[in-house]
Amino acid sequence: MSNGFVPYIPTIDEDVRTHLEFISTCRIPECPVANKHPFYPTPNQPPHFAGQTPLVPVVPTWLTQKRIMVIGAYPNCRFATVGAETSVPVDDITEPFDVARYFDNVGVRDYPTGDSLQRNYFEPLGLDLRKDIWLTNMVKCFLIDTHHVEAYQNLGWIDPLNPTVEATRDDYLAVAAPCMQRNLLQEVALCQPELVIGLGEEVYRMMHSSADFQPHGDITFTNIAGKALLANQQIDPLDTRHPIFMDKNVIHLYHPTSLLYPGSTFLRKKHFEEHIPETKRLLQELRLI
């Protein structure tokens, strides 16, 4: 009998496993990520870099079914400090809302959004990430912003006249539509959540998109945030749920990153004094806590 170390490998439903594999191999041609930045343009400078690194979907790992699905906008990435550039995207994170700490070539940094989600959402709601949550993102890949492209150019990692990487952050809704259609709809079907919590305005606009995935128009997000939208009921005029969410209980909350910004006093007050109590009431009504 072997006395060797046996790793913990949780049991995953075969249909779920198949879909996670499907997500992990996504490279649909209509997605701007596949066309504008299929890789991080890192140079071949060991030990920190090792040439172009593929930018791939960040696959969900917290997969509790038939309870609560939490949907963020898109995953973070791993940043490096290189010379005067302090936020250079160089690699993917390991899971949605990763809370790891890592060395960025100069110092140690962490991912504050995952910590904010735990401290400002799950803990006051009495939710256990391991037992209660299917945690995912609307868009599965990190989206590169204009200032990231400028950092690459300043470092000489891409040619300003012939860039191999282009920004997609401003194209969020264009990225989200094919990603939602290919990946998220099946996730919802597999999770079968009793409650869906959407985080932020962009997620709201896609969850309330038309049947052909055209996003809901511009809104003042505070007009819908914190309101319980019950399954198979459409009372609020801003409740234009996509058919996949129509038979689900839904509530939209501020994105956890927004509570971390300087000057977020108003949002934090609304979040803790109104949105969290309403979400907790809904959870109790649904017998989820």
GROMACS .gro file of C-alpha atoms in nm:
model
  289
    1MET     CA    1   0.000   0.000   0.000
    2SER     CA    2   0.135   0.341  -0.094
    3ASN     CA    3   0.188   0.597   0.181
    4GLY     CA    4   0.233   0.876  -0.070
    5PHE     CA    5   0.047   1.207  -0.063
    6VAL     CA    6  -0.304   1.188  -0.210
    7PRO     CA    7  -0.424   1.526  -0.341
    8TYR     CA    8  -0.775   1.648  -0.266
    9ILE     CA    9  -0.977   1.627  -0.586
   10PRO     CA   10  -1.340   1.730  -0.535
   11THR     CA   11  -1.609   1.542  -0.720
   12ILE     CA   12  -1.753   1.740  -1.012
   13ASP     CA   13  -2.067   1.647  -1.196
   14GLU     CA   14  -1.968   1.517  -1.541
   15ASP     CA   15  -2.186   1.769  -1.723
   16VAL     CA   16  -2.026   2.048  -1.522
   17ARG     CA   17  -1.677   1.912  -1.589
   18THR     CA   18  -1.750   1.897  -1.963
   19HIS     CA   19  -1.868   2.257  -1.966
   20LEU     CA   20  -1.567   2.380  -1.768
   21GLU     CA   21  -1.345   2.216  -2.029
   22PHE     CA   22  -1.556   2.386  -2.297
   23ILE     CA   23  -1.501   2.725  -2.131
   24SER     CA   24  -1.128   2.666  -2.091
   25THR     CA   25  -1.075   2.608  -2.463
   26CYS     CA   26  -1.282   2.905  -2.585
   27ARG     CA   27  -1.142   3.095  -2.882
   28ILE     CA   28  -1.450   3.184  -3.085
   29PRO     CA   29  -1.356   3.406  -3.382
   30GLU     CA   30  -1.630   3.663  -3.315
   31CYS     CA   31  -1.484   3.744  -2.972
   32PRO     CA   32  -1.270   4.062  -2.965
   33VAL     CA   33  -1.033   3.901  -2.714
   34ALA     CA   34  -0.936   3.631  -2.963
   35ASN     CA   35  -0.870   3.896  -3.226
   36LYS     CA   36  -0.718   4.183  -3.028
   37HIS     CA   37  -0.512   4.022  -2.752
   38PRO     CA   38  -0.493   3.642  -2.759
   39PHE     CA   39  -0.172   3.663  -2.551
   40TYR     CA   40   0.020   3.876  -2.302
   41PRO     CA   41   0.318   4.014  -2.499
   42THR     CA   42   0.574   3.929  -2.231
   43PRO     CA   43   0.939   3.910  -2.340
   44ASN     CA   44   1.159   3.604  -2.306
   45GLN     CA   45   1.339   3.716  -1.990
   46PRO     CA   46   1.353   3.434  -1.734
   47PRO     CA   47   1.291   3.399  -1.448
   48HIS     CA   48   1.005   3.650  -1.456
   49PHE     CA   49   0.885   3.605  -1.814
   50ALA     CA   50   0.907   3.332  -2.075
   51GLY     CA   51   0.789   3.478  -2.403
   52GLN     CA   52   0.433   3.538  -2.519
   53THR     CA   53   0.186   3.395  -2.268
   54PRO     CA   54  -0.159   3.292  -2.398
   55LEU     CA   55  -0.447   3.491  -2.247
   56VAL     CA   56  -0.709   3.226  -2.177
   57PRO     CA   57  -1.049   3.201  -2.005
   58VAL     CA   58  -1.049   3.198  -1.626
   59VAL     CA   59  -1.259   2.895  -1.540
   60PRO     CA   60  -1.501   2.895  -1.241
   61THR     CA   61  -1.393   2.677  -0.949
   62TRP     CA   62  -1.661   2.742  -0.683
   63LEU     CA   63  -1.948   2.540  -0.822
   64THR     CA   64  -2.226   2.487  -0.571
   65GLN     CA   65  -2.546   2.402  -0.757
   66LYS     CA   66  -2.908   2.493  -0.678
   67ARG     CA   67  -2.826   2.775  -0.438
   68ILE     CA   68  -2.669   3.111  -0.529
   69MET     CA   69  -2.492   3.214  -0.848
   70VAL     CA   70  -2.277   3.528  -0.826
   71ILE     CA   71  -2.179   3.689  -1.157
   72GLY     CA   72  -1.897   3.942  -1.188
   73ALA     CA   73  -1.797   4.144  -1.492
   74TYR     CA   74  -1.463   3.988  -1.596
   75PRO     CA   75  -1.156   3.844  -1.423
   76ASN     CA   76  -0.856   4.034  -1.300
   77CYS     CA   77  -0.505   3.938  -1.412
   78ARG     CA   78  -0.160   3.913  -1.264
   79PHE     CA   79   0.035   4.239  -1.292
   80ALA     CA   80   0.406   4.308  -1.293
   81THR     CA   81   0.607   4.615  -1.204
   82VAL     CA   82   0.864   4.674  -1.479
   83GLY     CA   83   1.076   4.988  -1.457
   84ALA     CA   84   0.844   5.288  -1.423
   85GLU     CA   85   0.538   5.083  -1.527
   86THR     CA   86   0.360   4.955  -1.217
   87SER     CA   87   0.058   4.773  -1.363
   88VAL     CA   88   0.166   4.564  -1.659
   89PRO     CA   89  -0.061   4.265  -1.733
   90VAL     CA   90   0.154   3.953  -1.764
   91ASP     CA   91  -0.054   3.646  -1.680
   92ASP     CA   92  -0.399   3.512  -1.590
   93ILE     CA   93  -0.528   3.456  -1.238
   94THR     CA   94  -0.626   3.105  -1.131
   95GLU     CA   95  -0.999   3.148  -1.063
   96PRO     CA   96  -1.270   3.417  -1.061
   97PHE     CA   97  -1.219   3.664  -0.774
   98ASP     CA   98  -0.884   3.512  -0.684
   99VAL     CA   99  -0.756   3.626  -0.342
  100ALA     CA  100  -0.393   3.515  -0.380
  101ARG     CA  101  -0.083   3.719  -0.302
  102TYR     CA  102   0.208   3.721  -0.545
  103PHE     CA  103   0.546   3.877  -0.620
  104ASP     CA  104   0.526   4.134  -0.900
  105ASN     CA  105   0.904   4.155  -0.967
  106VAL     CA  106   0.948   4.438  -0.714
  107GLY     CA  107   0.705   4.382  -0.426
  108VAL     CA  108   0.413   4.172  -0.309
  109ARG     CA  109   0.058   4.259  -0.406
  110ASP     CA  110  -0.280   4.094  -0.379
  111TYR     CA  111  -0.621   4.098  -0.547
  112PRO     CA  112  -0.846   4.332  -0.345
  113THR     CA  113  -1.172   4.255  -0.528
  114GLY     CA  114  -1.201   3.898  -0.402
  115ASP     CA  115  -1.132   4.012  -0.048
  116SER     CA  116  -1.397   4.285  -0.083
  117LEU     CA  117  -1.648   4.027  -0.207
  118GLN     CA  118  -1.584   3.810   0.098
  119ARG     CA  119  -1.578   4.087   0.361
  120ASN     CA  120  -1.847   4.319   0.221
  121TYR     CA  121  -2.090   4.065   0.073
  122PHE     CA  122  -2.057   3.704   0.184
  123GLU     CA  123  -1.976   3.769   0.550
  124PRO     CA  124  -2.259   4.018   0.623
  125LEU     CA  125  -2.500   3.794   0.430
  126GLY     CA  126  -2.393   3.484   0.622
  127LEU     CA  127  -2.288   3.300   0.307
  128ASP     CA  128  -2.019   3.032   0.279
  129LEU     CA  129  -1.824   3.038  -0.045
  130ARG     CA  130  -1.766   2.662  -0.029
  131LYS     CA  131  -2.124   2.561   0.045
  132ASP     CA  132  -2.347   2.830  -0.103
  133ILE     CA  133  -2.189   2.986  -0.412
  134TRP     CA  134  -2.138   2.926  -0.782
  135LEU     CA  135  -1.892   3.210  -0.856
  136THR     CA  136  -1.832   3.316  -1.214
  137ASN     CA  137  -1.791   3.611  -1.453
  138MET     CA  138  -1.999   3.731  -1.744
  139VAL     CA  139  -1.679   3.761  -1.951
  140LYS     CA  140  -1.430   3.481  -1.893
  141CYS     CA  141  -1.108   3.653  -2.007
  142PHE     CA  142  -0.917   3.951  -1.874
  143LEU     CA  143  -0.980   4.264  -2.082
  144ILE     CA  144  -0.685   4.485  -2.166
  145ASP     CA  145  -0.730   4.860  -2.126
  146THR     CA  146  -0.577   5.143  -2.327
  147HIS     CA  147  -0.327   5.228  -2.051
  148HIS     CA  148  -0.212   4.864  -2.050
  149VAL     CA  149  -0.136   4.887  -2.423
  150GLU     CA  150   0.053   5.212  -2.358
  151ALA     CA  151   0.257   5.039  -2.088
  152TYR     CA  152   0.350   4.763  -2.332
  153GLN     CA  153   0.453   5.025  -2.587
  154ASN     CA  154   0.656   5.223  -2.334
  155LEU     CA  155   0.844   4.905  -2.243
  156GLY     CA  156   0.906   4.816  -2.608
  157TRP     CA  157   0.705   4.493  -2.578
  158ILE     CA  158   0.484   4.584  -2.873
  159ASP     CA  159   0.540   4.808  -3.174
  160PRO     CA  160   0.330   5.129  -3.154
  161LEU     CA  161   0.296   5.130  -3.533
  162ASN     CA  162   0.204   4.763  -3.564
  163PRO     CA  163   0.065   4.651  -3.227
  164THR     CA  164   0.010   4.281  -3.169
  165VAL     CA  165  -0.217   4.361  -2.873
  166GLU     CA  166  -0.510   4.604  -2.868
  167ALA     CA  167  -0.746   4.721  -2.595
  168THR     CA  168  -1.085   4.556  -2.543
  169ARG     CA  169  -1.196   4.703  -2.209
  170ASP     CA  170  -1.398   4.976  -2.381
  171ASP     CA  171  -1.564   4.704  -2.592
  172TYR     CA  172  -1.697   4.522  -2.285
  173LEU     CA  173  -2.052   4.473  -2.413
  174ALA     CA  174  -1.927   4.353  -2.750
  175VAL     CA  175  -1.713   4.094  -2.571
  176ALA     CA  176  -1.988   4.000  -2.328
  177ALA     CA  177  -2.254   3.917  -2.587
  178PRO     CA  178  -2.076   3.619  -2.754
  179CYS     CA  179  -1.927   3.511  -2.420
  180MET     CA  180  -2.268   3.505  -2.253
  181GLN     CA  181  -2.419   3.315  -2.544
  182ARG     CA  182  -2.143   3.056  -2.559
  183ASN     CA  183  -2.056   3.008  -2.193
  184LEU     CA  184  -2.282   3.167  -1.932
  185LEU     CA  185  -2.618   3.037  -2.051
  186GLN     CA  186  -2.505   2.678  -2.005
  187GLU     CA  187  -2.353   2.764  -1.667
  188VAL     CA  188  -2.689   2.895  -1.549
  189ALA     CA  189  -2.860   2.579  -1.674
  190LEU     CA  190  -2.607   2.362  -1.490
  191CYS     CA  191  -2.614   2.563  -1.168
  192GLN     CA  192  -2.995   2.596  -1.152
  193PRO     CA  193  -2.964   2.874  -0.892
  194GLU     CA  194  -3.238   2.975  -0.654
  195LEU     CA  195  -3.091   3.328  -0.660
  196VAL     CA  196  -2.863   3.511  -0.903
  197ILE     CA  197  -2.660   3.806  -0.774
  198GLY     CA  198  -2.526   4.032  -1.048
  199LEU     CA  199  -2.236   4.262  -0.963
  200GLY     CA  200  -2.227   4.600  -1.131
  201GLU     CA  201  -2.394   4.789  -1.414
  202GLU     CA  202  -2.231   4.602  -1.703
  203VAL     CA  203  -2.348   4.267  -1.568
  204TYR     CA  204  -2.697   4.414  -1.524
  205ARG     CA  205  -2.704   4.533  -1.885
  206MET     CA  206  -2.616   4.186  -2.015
  207MET     CA  207  -2.841   3.993  -1.777
  208HIS     CA  208  -3.123   4.216  -1.901
  209SER     CA  209  -3.025   4.196  -2.267
  210SER     CA  210  -3.269   4.103  -2.538
  211ALA     CA  211  -3.315   3.744  -2.651
  212ASP     CA  212  -3.053   3.807  -2.922
  213PHE     CA  213  -2.804   3.939  -2.660
  214GLN     CA  214  -2.833   4.310  -2.733
  215PRO     CA  215  -2.754   4.481  -2.400
  216HIS     CA  216  -3.002   4.691  -2.207
  217GLY     CA  217  -2.952   5.063  -2.272
  218ASP     CA  218  -2.771   5.310  -2.049
  219ILE     CA  219  -2.924   5.345  -1.703
  220THR     CA  220  -2.855   5.497  -1.366
  221PHE     CA  221  -2.754   5.176  -1.193
  222THR     CA  222  -2.861   5.297  -0.849
  223ASN     CA  223  -3.222   5.282  -0.976
  224ILE     CA  224  -3.209   4.901  -0.995
  225ALA     CA  225  -2.936   4.806  -0.747
  226GLY     CA  226  -3.064   4.641  -0.432
  227LYS     CA  227  -3.410   4.561  -0.568
  228ALA     CA  228  -3.538   4.204  -0.547
  229LEU     CA  229  -3.655   4.083  -0.888
  230LEU     CA  230  -3.862   3.773  -0.832
  231ALA     CA  231  -3.884   3.473  -1.062
  232ASN     CA  232  -4.148   3.501  -1.336
  233GLN     CA  233  -4.249   3.850  -1.225
  234GLN     CA  234  -4.172   4.172  -1.411
  235ILE     CA  235  -4.289   4.474  -1.212
  236ASP     CA  236  -4.000   4.721  -1.233
  237PRO     CA  237  -3.964   4.885  -1.579
  238LEU     CA  238  -3.588   4.825  -1.557
  239ASP     CA  239  -3.651   4.453  -1.521
  240THR     CA  240  -3.604   4.335  -1.879
  241ARG     CA  241  -3.438   4.004  -1.797
  242HIS     CA  242  -3.300   3.786  -2.072
  243PRO     CA  243  -3.517   3.471  -2.100
  244ILE     CA  244  -3.253   3.256  -1.926
  245PHE     CA  245  -3.295   3.468  -1.609
  246MET     CA  246  -3.671   3.522  -1.623
  247ASP     CA  247  -3.751   3.219  -1.407
  248LYS     CA  248  -3.473   3.304  -1.159
  249ASN     CA  249  -3.480   3.528  -0.854
  250VAL     CA  250  -3.232   3.810  -0.919
  251ILE     CA  251  -3.078   4.099  -0.731
  252HIS     CA  252  -2.814   4.343  -0.856
  253LEU     CA  253  -2.549   4.489  -0.624
  254TYR     CA  254  -2.260   4.729  -0.670
  255HIS     CA  255  -1.943   4.564  -0.795
  256PRO     CA  256  -1.713   4.490  -0.499
  257THR     CA  257  -1.435   4.697  -0.654
  258SER     CA  258  -1.652   5.010  -0.640
  259LEU     CA  259  -1.657   4.994  -0.259
  260LEU     CA  260  -1.277   5.024  -0.251
  261TYR     CA  261  -1.239   5.352  -0.438
  262PRO     CA  262  -1.165   5.676  -0.252
  263GLY     CA  263  -1.489   5.871  -0.225
  264SER     CA  264  -1.709   5.561  -0.214
  265THR     CA  265  -1.885   5.677   0.105
  266PHE     CA  266  -2.224   5.711  -0.067
  267LEU     CA  267  -2.201   5.367  -0.230
  268ARG     CA  268  -2.090   5.201   0.092
  269LYS     CA  269  -2.375   5.362   0.284
  270LYS     CA  270  -2.631   5.239   0.027
  271HIS     CA  271  -2.468   4.898   0.016
  272PHE     CA  272  -2.460   4.830   0.390
  273GLU     CA  273  -2.773   5.014   0.499
  274GLU     CA  274  -3.006   4.921   0.211
  275HIS     CA  275  -2.876   4.662  -0.034
  276ILE     CA  276  -2.730   4.408   0.209
  277PRO     CA  277  -3.041   4.408   0.434
  278GLU     CA  278  -3.268   4.365   0.129
  279THR     CA  279  -3.051   4.083  -0.005
  280LYS     CA  280  -3.053   3.913   0.335
  281ARG     CA  281  -3.432   3.945   0.353
  282LEU     CA  282  -3.457   3.785   0.009
  283LEU     CA  283  -3.222   3.503   0.108
  284GLN     CA  284  -3.435   3.435   0.414
  285GLU     CA  285  -3.754   3.445   0.209
  286LEU     CA  286  -3.603   3.189  -0.027
  287ARG     CA  287  -3.481   2.982   0.270
  288LEU     CA  288  -3.122   3.003   0.155
  289ILE     CA  289  -2.999   3.117   0.496
   0.00000   0.00000   0.00000
